[in-house]
Structures are given as C-alpha cells and as structure tokens.
C-alpha cells in the first residue's frame, strides 16, 4: 500500500543522499528508492517503476542513461519549481491531493514537461488537469482570473504552447458577456432600488481584473472588445486598474525638478508601460464617455513618467473633444522643466489647437447650413473655452518664470469671436504686468495691443482709465471708446453705427469662389452674432444704471438742490470728452482722480 512516512536517519546508508524536502521520504516501506531526481537544488528519492509508467520524459531519460549512472537525474528549468514536481510525483504514486485554481496551471505545465499523456495511461495528469479547467475554471469568470494570474509565474513559452492563457482569456471575455446580459435584466429589476445596487448590477468583476499583469489585462480587454462587452464596463475596468496599479505615485514628485534628472527606477518603468497600455485600450467609439478627471490624471502620469509622444497626444486629443467641460483646476498641470514656468503651458496650448481644429471640422461638416439660434453649438463651446482660458491666464500670470512669448501665444491662438467681453482677459494682462515690472515699454504695448477696448465693460474701462501700468496709448483709447459709448447712450443709438460698419465691411466679393463666399458669409454671421451678444451685455449695463438713477431720483426727490448738483456733475463729466477746452478739462479731470482715490482703488480691487 502507498504510504508517506519519514525516512529515519538510522536506516540511511552512507551512499544515501541528504534530502532537504519534506517529500523526500521512502514511499514504499519495504522497497528502497532506486532513483534520485534533483529539481531546483532539491533532491527526491523515488522509484523508477511508478515514474516510467506515467512519465514519458523520465522513461526516455532512463533509457538514454542505460549503462551509466541511472540512479541520479536532474530536471532543468522545471515549470513551477520543486513544489509542483512534488505534486506530480504524488500523482504518480497514487496519493490524493486537491487540484485548485492556484495549482492547476502549474500542474498542467509540469505534466506537459514530463509528457504525462494518455499514451502511457488513461486519465493521466494532463487529462485530469484539462478536465478541471474545462468543467470548473472556464465556467467561472472569477476562477478564470485566478488561474490566469498564476500563469504569470510560469514560463511563457510553455503556457502559450498548451494555451492555458488563451483559454482563460476567452473564458473571461465570454463570461463577461454573459454577466452583461444578466446585469441588463437585473438593471430592469433594480429600477425601484438604490443607485448602489444598480452600479453593482453593471459590472462587479472590474475589481477582479486588477490582479492581472498588464500583458494579460491587455489581452482580456481586447477579447472583451471583440465579443461586444459594453464600453462603460471596459472604461470602468481601465479606471480601476489604473487606480490600483498607479496609486504609488505622489504629487510631490511633480514639483521636484531634481527628480527628473535621475534615471527612472524599475517601478517607474513598469508604471510607464501601464500608462501607455491603458491609453491604447481606451474605447474609440464616440458613444463612450471617459471622465475628464481620469483623462487629466492619466495625462499628468504620462508627462511625469515620460510616456511616448503618441500616448500623450491621444490623451490631449480626447480632452480637446470636450474642452468646454474642463475645469480650471484640471488645466493647472505642473511643469517638469527646471527653470521654466511653474505650469505646463505648452500642453494647454496643444489642447487649444486640437479644440479649434475640432470646431473647424464641425463647421466644415455643417457646410451649407446655419443654426436657427443666435449662437451655434460650436460657437457656444468656443465662448465657454474663451472664459476658461481667461481664467487660466489670470491664474498663471503671477508666475515670474512665465515668458511673455508663451503668454501671448495662449492669447493669440483664440479668435476674436471667442470672447464677448474682454474683462477677464484684461484682468489677466493687468496681473501679468504687475508680476513682471521689468517688461520694456515695447513689450507692454505689444501685450496691451491684444485687448479690444470696445469689448471692455464700464467697470473695466473705469479701472483701465486709472491704471498706471497700462501704456498711455491704451488709456487714451479706452477714454475715447468710453466717450463714444456715452454719446450713443445719450442719443439712444446703441452700437448702430458700429454694427452698420461691421455689416458694410463684410459684403462678399463677386469674384470669390462659392466656398470662399460661404466662408465670408459665415464669418460675417458669426461677427453679427457676437455683436448682438455684446449689445445685450451693454444693454443690461444701461438698464442697471437706469435703475440706479431712478432709485436715486426717488431717494432724493425731497432735496432738489442735491439732485441738481448730481445732474450738473454728470453733465460736467460728459463735457470732459467734448468742447473747445477739452485739453484743459481732461488734464484737470486726471488730477481730480487723486481726490477720488478711494473710489478708484475700490474699483481697481474689484476688477483685479
């Protein structure tokens, strides 16, 4: 009978090798072992008969070694190590042990290595392991993941040859499709339940996939895509895998310039491969929506780890498709270049380039059609991005390392019709001028020239008229347009002259081609829409002023002297911009600003 007893040291002969493994015992009580097999430095005292009966490899080795020392054999590069060899030997001796998801892959590889096929005995180890895979492992997604994770420690050539990994990958994808159908029915039943229950019904298995290596995870996701697994489940798997495998990276590494000079560690190299692979696995269909926070997180990881350029460009392209939905905090990407600006302005510039290309493509697809509303969807997105970039400019303007060239490049890339009013843009320029006092007069003029004084609100115009940091030429221009606005407000012809001038300048030429003619009409229509939006802003300002004036008249109705005094002051301010003595009055008016220092400072504080 088969038994497993300890080998007593008193029964060992001097020629008996010293065994280190617990399995190195005398299997038969009355028959001494006649062959020693060494695996990974571990010696096993065994018997030839049960081994050559089931293992073709050991039978060949014994036959080839006939006539020489057959009592000692060594198995090199044995899959699974000496622990797996011990299980295989137990099978040869008929000893019972349990096949599990953690040893079935190792057993199958060991059985293939030892050639334990049906040729030598029915229900040999290969057959037993395959039955367990087909009947138990491949029927369960979770068990397939467990077996696939154990394949990572086995030789890839043997695993691929016996197709354990392929079987597990296909089984995972197939079971995910089945779970998708079941979850669809469960989701209908969950209509009256909580939101958490609905989420559990969608894809509970996304956490299980995070235990796989990135190579096996990539194969599983590709198989799921081929079999029609929903994009939202794939996106959830990608996000969870990224959170579990990239969580060791700290934000402080972004701000450490000396860290970038050192060579990347092995962990960082692995994380770089993970980032690049996850980006390549993102669904390409337009119906899938990846959260912007995840895209920005992956972009920051790709920049920090030095991912390949196509990986970063793909993330930037996906972000640019929904740039109007981005928050200001997302755009504040730290820069890794030492001595450069604190924020990665170049990446934001590329995002804007991709966004403008998308808007242009959408307008080209709509060739021959115009929106019935005052503003098309593309123009509405452009206005939102304009506000976002103005806020971004104001946020990075205090950076002392931000060059004027990069600051102007971000300003110039947006077209004029991306801003209804330039208040936010003016605020960013004012902050930049304050943070960079070393700018020359020519540089100040070059920067302030980009501001459209006609698009400043009354509050911003008042602040600009008293701003000592602005070039004198711009101050005069602000005062001039403020005078025009007051005249138009008094005459009731708000913007009519300016609007008619824009209309007359946009008449297409008869010599244009039909496509150029259409483009000119589109630009004209866009300018008209922008002018209407600007007029609405002006009108709302005038309505507010009118309400204040009415309220003041009601409050001061009992005091005629006070009312007349305020009215005469208002007429005096208007007279500053007209009349023969305009120069002297303007000079005295600028001096009078010193008497109104508190008011000017409060206005300046409110804008900047």
Coordinates of C-alpha atoms in Angstrom, one line a residue:
X1 CA 0.0 0.0 0.0
X2 CA 1.1 3.6 -0.6
X3 CA 2.2 5.4 2.5
X4 CA 4.2 8.5 3.3
X5 CA 6.4 8.1 6.3
X6 CA 9.5 10.0 7.4
X7 CA 12.8 8.5 6.4
X8 CA 14.7 7.5 9.6
X9 CA 18.3 8.6 9.7
X10 CA 19.3 5.3 11.2
X11 CA 18.1 3.4 8.1
X12 CA 20.1 5.6 5.6
X13 CA 23.2 4.1 4.1
X14 CA 26.3 6.2 3.7
X15 CA 25.5 6.4 -0.1
X16 CA 22.1 7.8 0.5
X17 CA 21.9 11.5 -0.5
X18 CA 20.9 14.1 2.0
X19 CA 17.4 15.2 1.4
X20 CA 16.0 18.7 2.1
X21 CA 12.4 18.4 1.0
X22 CA 9.6 17.1 3.1
X23 CA 8.5 14.8 0.3
X24 CA 11.9 13.1 0.1
X25 CA 10.7 10.0 2.0
X26 CA 10.6 6.4 1.4
X27 CA 7.3 5.8 -0.3
X28 CA 7.3 2.0 -0.1
X29 CA 8.1 0.7 3.4
X30 CA 9.7 -2.5 2.1
X31 CA 11.3 -1.2 -1.1
X32 CA 14.2 1.3 -1.0
X33 CA 14.3 4.1 -3.5
X34 CA 16.4 3.4 -6.6
X35 CA 16.5 6.8 -8.3
X36 CA 17.2 10.4 -7.2
X37 CA 15.8 13.3 -9.1
X38 CA 17.1 16.8 -8.5
X39 CA 14.8 19.8 -9.2
X40 CA 15.9 23.4 -8.4
X41 CA 18.5 22.0 -6.0
X42 CA 16.0 19.8 -4.1
X43 CA 16.6 16.0 -4.2
X44 CA 13.8 13.5 -4.3
X45 CA 14.5 9.8 -3.5
X46 CA 11.9 7.9 -5.7
X47 CA 11.3 4.6 -7.5
X48 CA 11.7 4.1 -11.2
X49 CA 8.6 1.9 -11.8
X50 CA 5.8 4.4 -11.0
X51 CA 7.6 7.2 -12.8
X52 CA 8.4 5.5 -16.1
X53 CA 4.8 4.1 -16.1
X54 CA 3.3 7.6 -16.3
X55 CA 6.0 10.0 -17.5
X56 CA 7.3 9.7 -21.0
X57 CA 10.2 12.1 -20.3
X58 CA 11.6 10.2 -17.4
X59 CA 11.2 6.9 -19.3
X60 CA 13.3 8.4 -22.2
X61 CA 15.9 9.8 -19.7
X62 CA 16.2 6.4 -18.1
X63 CA 16.5 4.6 -21.4
X64 CA 19.1 7.1 -22.7
X65 CA 21.2 6.8 -19.5
X66 CA 21.3 2.9 -19.7
X67 CA 24.7 1.6 -18.9
X68 CA 25.7 4.6 -17.0
X69 CA 24.6 6.0 -13.6
X70 CA 20.8 5.9 -13.8
X71 CA 20.3 6.5 -10.1
X72 CA 20.7 10.3 -10.4
X73 CA 18.8 12.5 -12.8
X74 CA 18.3 16.3 -12.9
X75 CA 15.4 18.2 -14.4
X76 CA 16.4 21.6 -15.6
X77 CA 14.0 24.6 -15.8
X78 CA 11.1 22.6 -14.4
X79 CA 7.9 24.7 -14.6
X80 CA 6.5 25.5 -11.2
X81 CA 9.6 24.5 -9.2
X82 CA 10.1 21.7 -6.8
X83 CA 6.7 22.2 -5.2
X84 CA 4.9 21.4 -8.4
X85 CA 7.2 18.4 -9.0
X86 CA 6.2 17.1 -5.6
X87 CA 2.5 17.2 -6.6
X88 CA 3.3 15.5 -9.9
X89 CA 5.1 12.7 -8.0
X90 CA 2.2 12.3 -5.6
X91 CA 0.0 11.7 -8.6
X92 CA 2.4 9.1 -9.9
X93 CA 2.3 7.3 -6.6
X94 CA -1.5 7.5 -6.4
X95 CA -1.6 9.8 -3.5
X96 CA -4.6 12.0 -3.1
X97 CA -4.3 15.8 -3.3
X98 CA -6.7 18.6 -4.4
X99 CA -6.5 20.3 -7.7
X100 CA -7.3 24.0 -7.2
X101 CA -7.3 27.2 -9.3
X102 CA -3.9 28.0 -7.8
X103 CA -2.1 24.8 -8.8
X104 CA -3.9 23.6 -11.9
X105 CA -1.8 25.8 -14.3
X106 CA 1.4 24.7 -12.7
X107 CA 0.3 21.0 -12.8
X108 CA -0.6 21.2 -16.4
X109 CA 2.7 22.8 -17.4
X110 CA 4.5 20.2 -15.3
X111 CA 2.5 17.3 -16.9
X112 CA 3.4 18.6 -20.3
X113 CA 7.1 18.9 -19.3
X114 CA 7.0 15.3 -18.0
X115 CA 4.9 14.1 -21.0
X116 CA 2.2 12.5 -18.8
X117 CA -0.2 11.9 -21.7
X118 CA -2.9 9.3 -22.4
X119 CA -0.4 7.3 -24.3
X120 CA 1.0 5.9 -21.1
X121 CA -2.2 5.7 -19.0
X122 CA -5.8 6.8 -19.2
X123 CA -6.8 9.7 -17.1
X124 CA -3.2 10.8 -16.8
X125 CA -2.3 14.1 -15.2
X126 CA -2.7 16.2 -18.4
X127 CA -6.2 14.8 -18.9
X128 CA -7.2 15.4 -15.3
X129 CA -5.9 19.0 -15.3
X130 CA -7.7 19.8 -18.6
X131 CA -11.0 18.3 -17.2
X132 CA -10.7 20.6 -14.2
X133 CA -10.1 23.6 -16.5
X134 CA -13.0 22.9 -18.8
X135 CA -15.6 21.9 -16.3
X136 CA -14.8 24.2 -13.4
X137 CA -12.4 27.0 -14.3
X138 CA -13.7 28.1 -17.7
X139 CA -17.3 28.2 -16.4
X140 CA -16.5 31.0 -13.9
X141 CA -15.1 34.4 -14.6
X142 CA -13.5 34.7 -11.2
X143 CA -11.8 31.3 -11.3
X144 CA -10.5 32.0 -14.8
X145 CA -8.9 35.2 -13.5
X146 CA -7.3 33.3 -10.6
X147 CA -5.8 30.7 -12.9
X148 CA -4.7 33.4 -15.4
X149 CA -2.9 35.3 -12.6
X150 CA -0.9 32.1 -11.7
X151 CA 0.3 31.8 -15.3
X152 CA 2.5 34.9 -14.8
X153 CA 5.0 32.8 -12.7
X154 CA 5.3 30.1 -15.4
X155 CA 7.5 30.0 -18.5
X156 CA 5.6 32.0 -21.2
X157 CA 6.6 29.5 -24.0
X158 CA 5.1 26.5 -22.2
X159 CA 2.0 28.5 -21.2
X160 CA 1.4 29.6 -24.7
X161 CA 2.1 26.2 -26.2
X162 CA -0.5 24.5 -24.1
X163 CA -2.9 27.5 -24.5
X164 CA -3.8 27.9 -20.8
X165 CA -3.7 31.7 -21.0
X166 CA -5.7 31.8 -24.3
X167 CA -8.4 29.6 -22.8
X168 CA -8.6 31.7 -19.6
X169 CA -8.7 35.0 -21.6
X170 CA -11.5 33.7 -23.9
X171 CA -13.4 32.3 -20.8
X172 CA -13.2 35.7 -19.0
X173 CA -14.5 37.6 -22.0
X174 CA -17.3 35.1 -22.7
X175 CA -18.4 35.1 -19.0
X176 CA -18.3 38.9 -19.0
X177 CA -20.7 38.9 -22.0
X178 CA -23.0 36.5 -20.0
X179 CA -22.8 38.8 -17.0
X180 CA -23.6 41.7 -19.2
X181 CA -26.9 40.1 -20.3
X182 CA -27.8 39.1 -16.8
X183 CA -26.9 42.6 -15.5
X184 CA -29.2 44.1 -18.2
X185 CA -32.1 42.1 -16.8
X186 CA -31.1 42.9 -13.2
X187 CA -30.9 46.6 -14.0
X188 CA -34.5 46.5 -15.1
X189 CA -35.4 44.9 -11.8
X190 CA -33.3 47.4 -9.9
X191 CA -35.4 50.4 -11.1
X192 CA -37.0 50.9 -7.8
X193 CA -33.8 50.1 -5.8
X194 CA -30.9 52.3 -4.7
X195 CA -28.3 53.7 -7.0
X196 CA -25.6 51.5 -5.4
X197 CA -27.5 48.4 -6.3
X198 CA -27.7 49.5 -9.9
X199 CA -24.0 50.0 -10.1
X200 CA -23.4 46.6 -8.6
X201 CA -25.6 45.2 -11.4
X202 CA -23.4 46.6 -14.1
X203 CA -20.0 45.1 -13.7
X204 CA -19.0 43.5 -10.4
X205 CA -15.9 41.9 -12.0
X206 CA -13.9 45.0 -12.8
X207 CA -12.1 44.7 -9.4
X208 CA -11.1 41.1 -10.2
X209 CA -9.2 42.1 -13.3
X210 CA -6.9 44.4 -11.4
X211 CA -4.9 41.4 -10.1
X212 CA -3.6 40.6 -13.6
X213 CA -0.4 41.7 -15.0
X214 CA -0.7 44.5 -17.7
X215 CA 0.0 42.0 -20.5
X216 CA -2.8 39.6 -19.5
X217 CA -5.0 42.5 -18.7
X218 CA -4.5 43.9 -22.2
X219 CA -5.4 40.6 -23.8
X220 CA -8.5 40.3 -21.7
X221 CA -9.7 43.8 -22.6
X222 CA -9.1 43.2 -26.3
X223 CA -11.0 40.0 -26.1
X224 CA -13.9 41.7 -24.4
X225 CA -14.0 44.4 -27.1
X226 CA -14.2 41.7 -29.8
X227 CA -17.0 39.9 -28.1
X228 CA -19.1 43.1 -27.6
X229 CA -18.7 43.9 -23.9
X230 CA -20.1 47.4 -23.2
X231 CA -17.7 50.4 -23.4
X232 CA -18.8 51.6 -19.9
X233 CA -17.7 48.3 -18.4
X234 CA -14.4 48.4 -20.2
X235 CA -13.8 52.1 -19.1
X236 CA -14.6 51.1 -15.5
X237 CA -12.1 48.3 -15.7
X238 CA -9.4 50.7 -17.1
X239 CA -10.1 53.2 -14.3
X240 CA -10.0 50.6 -11.5
X241 CA -6.8 49.1 -12.9
X242 CA -5.1 52.5 -13.1
X243 CA -6.2 53.3 -9.5
X244 CA -4.8 50.1 -8.1
X245 CA -1.6 50.0 -10.1
X246 CA -0.6 53.7 -10.2
X247 CA -1.6 54.7 -6.7
X248 CA 2.1 54.8 -5.5
X249 CA 2.9 57.9 -7.4
X250 CA 2.9 61.0 -5.2
X251 CA 2.0 64.5 -6.3
X252 CA 5.2 65.9 -4.7
X253 CA 7.3 64.3 -7.5
X254 CA 5.8 66.8 -9.9
X255 CA 7.3 69.7 -8.1
X256 CA 10.8 68.2 -7.6
X257 CA 13.0 69.3 -10.5
X258 CA 15.9 67.3 -9.3
X259 CA 13.8 64.1 -9.5
X260 CA 13.6 64.4 -13.3
X261 CA 17.4 64.4 -13.7
X262 CA 17.8 60.9 -12.2
X263 CA 17.3 57.7 -14.2
X264 CA 13.8 56.1 -13.8
X265 CA 13.5 53.2 -11.4
X266 CA 12.2 49.8 -12.4
X267 CA 8.9 50.6 -10.7
X268 CA 8.6 53.8 -12.8
X269 CA 9.4 51.9 -16.0
X270 CA 6.6 49.4 -15.2
X271 CA 4.2 52.2 -14.5
X272 CA 5.1 53.9 -17.8
X273 CA 4.2 50.7 -19.6
X274 CA 0.9 50.5 -17.7
X275 CA 0.0 54.1 -18.6
X276 CA 0.8 53.6 -22.3
X277 CA -1.1 50.3 -22.4
X278 CA -4.2 51.7 -20.7
X279 CA -4.3 54.6 -23.1
X280 CA -4.1 52.3 -26.1
X281 CA -7.0 50.2 -24.7
X282 CA -9.4 53.2 -24.4
X283 CA -12.6 52.6 -26.5
X284 CA -12.6 54.6 -29.7
X285 CA -16.4 54.7 -30.3
X286 CA -17.9 58.1 -29.9
X287 CA -20.7 56.8 -27.6
X288 CA -18.2 56.1 -24.8
X289 CA -17.5 58.9 -22.4
X290 CA -14.4 58.7 -20.3
X291 CA -14.4 61.0 -17.3
X292 CA -12.3 64.1 -17.8
X293 CA -10.7 63.8 -14.4
X294 CA -9.4 60.3 -15.3
X295 CA -8.1 61.6 -18.6
X296 CA -6.3 64.5 -16.9
X297 CA -4.9 62.1 -14.3
X298 CA -3.5 59.8 -17.0
X299 CA -2.1 62.8 -18.9
X300 CA -0.2 64.0 -15.8
X301 CA 1.1 60.5 -15.2
X302 CA 2.2 60.2 -18.8
X303 CA 4.1 63.6 -18.6
X304 CA 5.7 62.7 -15.3
X305 CA 6.8 59.1 -16.4
X306 CA 8.0 60.3 -19.8
X307 CA 5.5 58.2 -21.8
X308 CA 5.8 58.0 -25.6
X309 CA 4.6 61.0 -27.6
X310 CA 1.6 59.2 -29.3
X311 CA 0.3 58.3 -25.8
X312 CA 0.3 61.9 -24.7
X313 CA -1.1 63.2 -28.0
X314 CA -4.0 60.7 -27.8
X315 CA -4.9 61.9 -24.3
X316 CA -4.7 65.5 -25.4
X317 CA -6.9 64.8 -28.4
X318 CA -9.6 63.1 -26.2
X319 CA -9.5 66.0 -23.7
X320 CA -9.8 68.6 -26.5
X321 CA -13.0 67.0 -27.7
X322 CA -14.7 68.2 -24.5
X323 CA -12.5 71.1 -23.6
X324 CA -15.6 73.3 -22.9
X325 CA -16.4 71.0 -20.0
X326 CA -13.0 71.2 -18.4
X327 CA -12.5 72.9 -15.0
X328 CA -9.7 75.4 -14.3
X329 CA -8.0 73.0 -11.8
X330 CA -7.7 70.4 -14.5
X331 CA -5.6 72.8 -16.7
X332 CA -3.2 73.6 -13.9
X333 CA -0.7 70.9 -14.9
X334 CA 2.7 71.3 -13.2
X335 CA 5.7 71.7 -15.4
X336 CA 8.7 69.3 -15.0
X337 CA 11.2 71.5 -16.8
X338 CA 13.6 73.2 -14.4
X339 CA 13.9 76.9 -14.9
X340 CA 10.7 77.1 -17.0
X341 CA 7.3 78.3 -15.9
X342 CA 5.6 76.6 -13.0
X343 CA 2.8 75.3 -15.2
X344 CA 2.8 73.3 -18.4
X345 CA 1.7 76.0 -20.8
X346 CA 2.7 74.0 -23.9
X347 CA 0.3 71.2 -23.1
X348 CA -2.6 73.7 -22.7
X349 CA -1.6 75.3 -26.0
X350 CA -1.8 72.0 -27.8
X351 CA -5.2 71.3 -26.2
X352 CA -6.4 74.6 -27.7
X353 CA -5.0 73.7 -31.1
X354 CA -6.9 70.4 -31.1
X355 CA -10.0 72.1 -29.8
X356 CA -10.0 74.7 -32.6
X357 CA -9.4 72.0 -35.2
X358 CA -12.5 70.2 -33.9
X359 CA -14.6 73.4 -34.1
X360 CA -13.4 74.0 -37.6
X361 CA -14.2 70.4 -38.7
X362 CA -17.7 70.7 -37.2
X363 CA -18.3 73.9 -39.1
X364 CA -17.0 72.2 -42.3
X365 CA -19.4 69.3 -41.8
X366 CA -22.2 71.8 -41.5
X367 CA -21.3 73.3 -44.8
X368 CA -24.4 75.0 -46.4
X369 CA -26.4 75.0 -43.1
X370 CA -26.7 77.6 -40.4
X371 CA -28.1 77.4 -36.9
X372 CA -31.5 78.9 -36.4
X373 CA -30.5 80.3 -33.0
X374 CA -28.3 83.2 -32.1
X375 CA -25.3 81.0 -31.4
X376 CA -24.3 77.7 -32.9
X377 CA -23.2 74.8 -30.7
X378 CA -19.6 75.2 -31.9
X379 CA -19.6 78.9 -31.1
X380 CA -21.2 78.3 -27.7
X381 CA -18.4 75.9 -26.9
X382 CA -15.9 78.4 -28.1
X383 CA -17.3 81.1 -25.8
X384 CA -17.0 78.7 -22.8
X385 CA -13.4 77.9 -23.7
X386 CA -12.7 81.6 -24.0
X387 CA -13.9 82.2 -20.5
X388 CA -11.9 79.2 -19.3
X389 CA -8.7 80.4 -20.9
X390 CA -9.1 83.9 -19.5
X391 CA -9.3 82.4 -16.0
X392 CA -6.3 80.2 -16.8
X393 CA -4.3 83.2 -17.9
X394 CA -5.2 85.1 -14.7
X395 CA -4.1 82.0 -12.7
X396 CA -0.7 81.6 -14.3
X397 CA 0.0 85.4 -14.8
X398 CA 1.7 85.8 -11.4
X399 CA 4.3 83.2 -12.3
X400 CA 7.7 85.1 -12.5
X401 CA 9.1 82.4 -14.9
X402 CA 6.3 82.7 -17.4
X403 CA 7.8 84.2 -20.6
X404 CA 5.9 86.9 -22.5
X405 CA 6.2 84.8 -25.7
X406 CA 4.2 81.9 -24.1
X407 CA 1.7 84.2 -22.5
X408 CA 1.0 86.0 -25.8
X409 CA 0.9 82.6 -27.7
X410 CA -2.0 81.5 -25.5
X411 CA -3.8 84.8 -26.1
X412 CA -3.4 84.9 -29.8
X413 CA -4.5 81.3 -30.5
X414 CA -8.1 82.1 -29.7
X415 CA -10.0 84.0 -32.4
X416 CA -11.6 87.4 -31.6
X417 CA -15.1 86.0 -31.6
X418 CA -14.2 83.6 -28.7
X419 CA -14.8 86.5 -26.2
X420 CA -18.0 88.6 -25.9
X421 CA -16.2 90.9 -23.5
X422 CA -12.6 91.2 -22.6
X423 CA -12.9 91.8 -18.9
X424 CA -11.3 88.5 -17.9
X425 CA -8.6 88.9 -20.5
X426 CA -7.9 92.4 -19.3
X427 CA -7.7 91.2 -15.7
X428 CA -5.1 88.6 -16.7
X429 CA -3.0 91.1 -18.6
X430 CA -3.1 93.5 -15.6
X431 CA -1.9 90.8 -13.2
X432 CA 0.9 89.8 -15.6
X433 CA 2.1 93.5 -15.9
X434 CA 2.0 93.7 -12.1
X435 CA 4.0 90.5 -11.6
X436 CA 6.6 91.4 -14.4
X437 CA 7.6 95.0 -13.7
X438 CA 10.8 94.5 -15.8
X439 CA 8.9 94.5 -19.1
X440 CA 10.0 97.2 -21.5
X441 CA 7.6 99.8 -22.9
X442 CA 7.5 98.0 -26.3
X443 CA 6.7 94.7 -24.6
X444 CA 3.9 96.3 -22.7
X445 CA 2.5 97.8 -25.9
X446 CA 2.7 94.5 -27.6
X447 CA 0.7 92.8 -24.9
X448 CA -1.9 95.5 -24.3
X449 CA -2.4 95.8 -28.1
X450 CA -4.2 92.5 -27.9
X451 CA -7.0 93.9 -25.7
X452 CA -10.1 95.2 -27.6
X453 CA -11.1 98.3 -25.7
X454 CA -14.5 98.2 -27.3
X455 CA -15.2 94.9 -25.5
X456 CA -14.5 96.2 -22.0
X457 CA -17.4 96.7 -19.6
X458 CA -17.8 100.1 -18.0
X459 CA -16.3 98.9 -14.7
X460 CA -13.2 97.5 -16.5
X461 CA -13.0 100.7 -18.6
X462 CA -13.0 102.8 -15.4
X463 CA -10.3 100.7 -14.0
X464 CA -8.2 100.8 -17.2
X465 CA -8.5 104.6 -17.3
X466 CA -6.8 104.9 -13.9
X467 CA -4.3 102.0 -14.4
X468 CA -0.7 103.4 -14.3
X469 CA 0.7 100.1 -15.6
X470 CA -1.0 100.4 -19.0
X471 CA 0.6 102.3 -21.8
X472 CA -0.7 105.9 -22.3
X473 CA -1.9 105.0 -25.8
X474 CA -4.3 102.4 -24.4
X475 CA -5.6 104.7 -21.7
X476 CA -6.4 107.3 -24.4
X477 CA -8.1 104.6 -26.5
X478 CA -10.2 103.5 -23.5
X479 CA -11.3 107.0 -22.8
X480 CA -12.2 107.5 -26.5
X481 CA -14.4 104.5 -26.7
X482 CA -16.0 105.4 -23.3
X483 CA -16.9 108.8 -24.8
X484 CA -18.5 107.1 -27.8
X485 CA -20.5 104.8 -25.6
X486 CA -21.8 107.7 -23.5
X487 CA -22.8 109.6 -26.7
X488 CA -24.6 106.5 -28.0
X489 CA -26.3 106.0 -24.7
X490 CA -27.5 109.6 -24.6
X491 CA -28.7 109.5 -28.3
X492 CA -30.3 106.1 -28.0
X493 CA -28.4 104.6 -30.9
X494 CA -26.6 101.9 -29.0
X495 CA -24.0 100.4 -31.3
X496 CA -25.9 101.2 -34.5
X497 CA -23.0 102.9 -36.2
X498 CA -20.6 100.2 -35.2
X499 CA -22.9 97.5 -36.3
X500 CA -23.6 99.1 -39.6
X501 CA -19.9 99.5 -40.1
X502 CA -19.3 95.8 -39.5
X503 CA -22.1 94.8 -41.9
X504 CA -20.8 97.0 -44.7
X505 CA -17.2 95.6 -44.2
X506 CA -18.4 92.0 -44.5
X507 CA -20.1 92.2 -48.0
X508 CA -18.6 89.3 -50.1
X509 CA -17.0 90.0 -53.4
X510 CA -18.4 88.7 -56.6
X511 CA -15.0 87.4 -57.6
X512 CA -14.9 84.9 -54.7
X513 CA -15.4 81.2 -55.2
X514 CA -18.6 79.7 -53.8
X515 CA -16.7 78.2 -50.9
X516 CA -14.8 81.4 -50.1
X517 CA -18.1 83.3 -50.5
X518 CA -19.7 80.9 -48.0
X519 CA -16.8 81.2 -45.6
X520 CA -17.0 85.0 -45.7
X521 CA -20.7 84.9 -45.0
X522 CA -20.1 82.5 -42.1
X523 CA -17.6 84.9 -40.6
X524 CA -20.0 87.8 -41.1
X525 CA -22.8 85.9 -39.5
X526 CA -20.5 85.0 -36.6
X527 CA -19.5 88.6 -36.1
X528 CA -23.1 89.7 -36.2
X529 CA -24.0 87.1 -33.5
X530 CA -21.1 88.3 -31.4
X531 CA -22.2 91.9 -31.8
X532 CA -25.7 91.0 -30.7
X533 CA -24.3 89.3 -27.6
X534 CA -22.1 92.3 -26.9
X535 CA -25.1 94.7 -27.4
X536 CA -27.1 92.6 -24.9
X537 CA -24.3 93.0 -22.3
X538 CA -24.2 96.7 -22.9
X539 CA -28.0 96.9 -22.7
X540 CA -28.0 95.1 -19.4
X541 CA -25.4 97.5 -18.0
X542 CA -27.5 100.5 -19.1
X543 CA -30.6 99.0 -17.6
X544 CA -28.8 98.6 -14.3
X545 CA -27.6 102.2 -14.5
X546 CA -31.1 103.4 -15.3
X547 CA -32.4 101.6 -12.2
X548 CA -29.8 103.2 -10.0
X549 CA -30.6 106.6 -11.4
X550 CA -34.4 106.1 -10.8
X551 CA -33.7 104.9 -7.3
X552 CA -31.5 107.9 -6.7
X553 CA -34.2 110.3 -8.0
X554 CA -36.8 108.7 -5.7
X555 CA -34.5 108.9 -2.7
X556 CA -33.5 112.5 -3.4
X557 CA -36.9 113.8 -4.6
X558 CA -37.3 115.8 -1.4
X559 CA -33.9 117.6 -1.9
X560 CA -34.0 119.5 -5.2
X561 CA -30.6 121.0 -4.6
X562 CA -28.9 117.7 -4.2
X563 CA -30.5 116.3 -7.4
X564 CA -29.5 119.4 -9.4
X565 CA -25.9 119.1 -8.1
X566 CA -25.6 115.5 -9.1
X567 CA -27.1 116.2 -12.5
X568 CA -24.6 119.1 -13.1
X569 CA -21.7 116.8 -12.1
X570 CA -22.9 114.2 -14.6
X571 CA -23.1 116.8 -17.4
X572 CA -19.6 118.1 -16.4
X573 CA -18.2 114.5 -16.8
X574 CA -19.7 114.3 -20.3
X575 CA -18.2 117.7 -21.2
X576 CA -14.7 116.4 -20.4
X577 CA -14.7 114.5 -23.8
X578 CA -16.0 117.5 -25.9
X579 CA -15.8 121.2 -26.3
X580 CA -13.0 123.6 -27.2
X581 CA -11.4 123.4 -23.7
X582 CA -11.2 119.7 -23.9
X583 CA -7.5 119.5 -23.3
X584 CA -7.5 121.6 -20.1
X585 CA -10.6 119.8 -18.8
X586 CA -9.1 116.5 -19.4
X587 CA -6.0 117.4 -17.6
X588 CA -7.9 118.7 -14.6
X589 CA -10.1 115.6 -14.7
X590 CA -7.0 113.4 -14.4
X591 CA -5.8 115.5 -11.5
X592 CA -9.2 115.2 -9.9
X593 CA -8.8 111.4 -9.8
X594 CA -6.5 111.9 -6.8
X595 CA -9.4 113.3 -4.9
X596 CA -11.3 110.2 -5.7
X597 CA -8.5 107.8 -4.7
X598 CA -10.7 105.7 -2.5
X599 CA -13.2 105.1 -5.2
X600 CA -10.6 104.3 -7.8
X601 CA -8.8 101.9 -5.5
X602 CA -12.0 100.1 -4.7
X603 CA -12.8 99.8 -8.4
X604 CA -9.4 98.5 -9.1
X605 CA -9.6 96.0 -6.4
X606 CA -12.9 94.7 -7.6
X607 CA -11.6 94.1 -11.1
X608 CA -8.2 92.7 -10.4

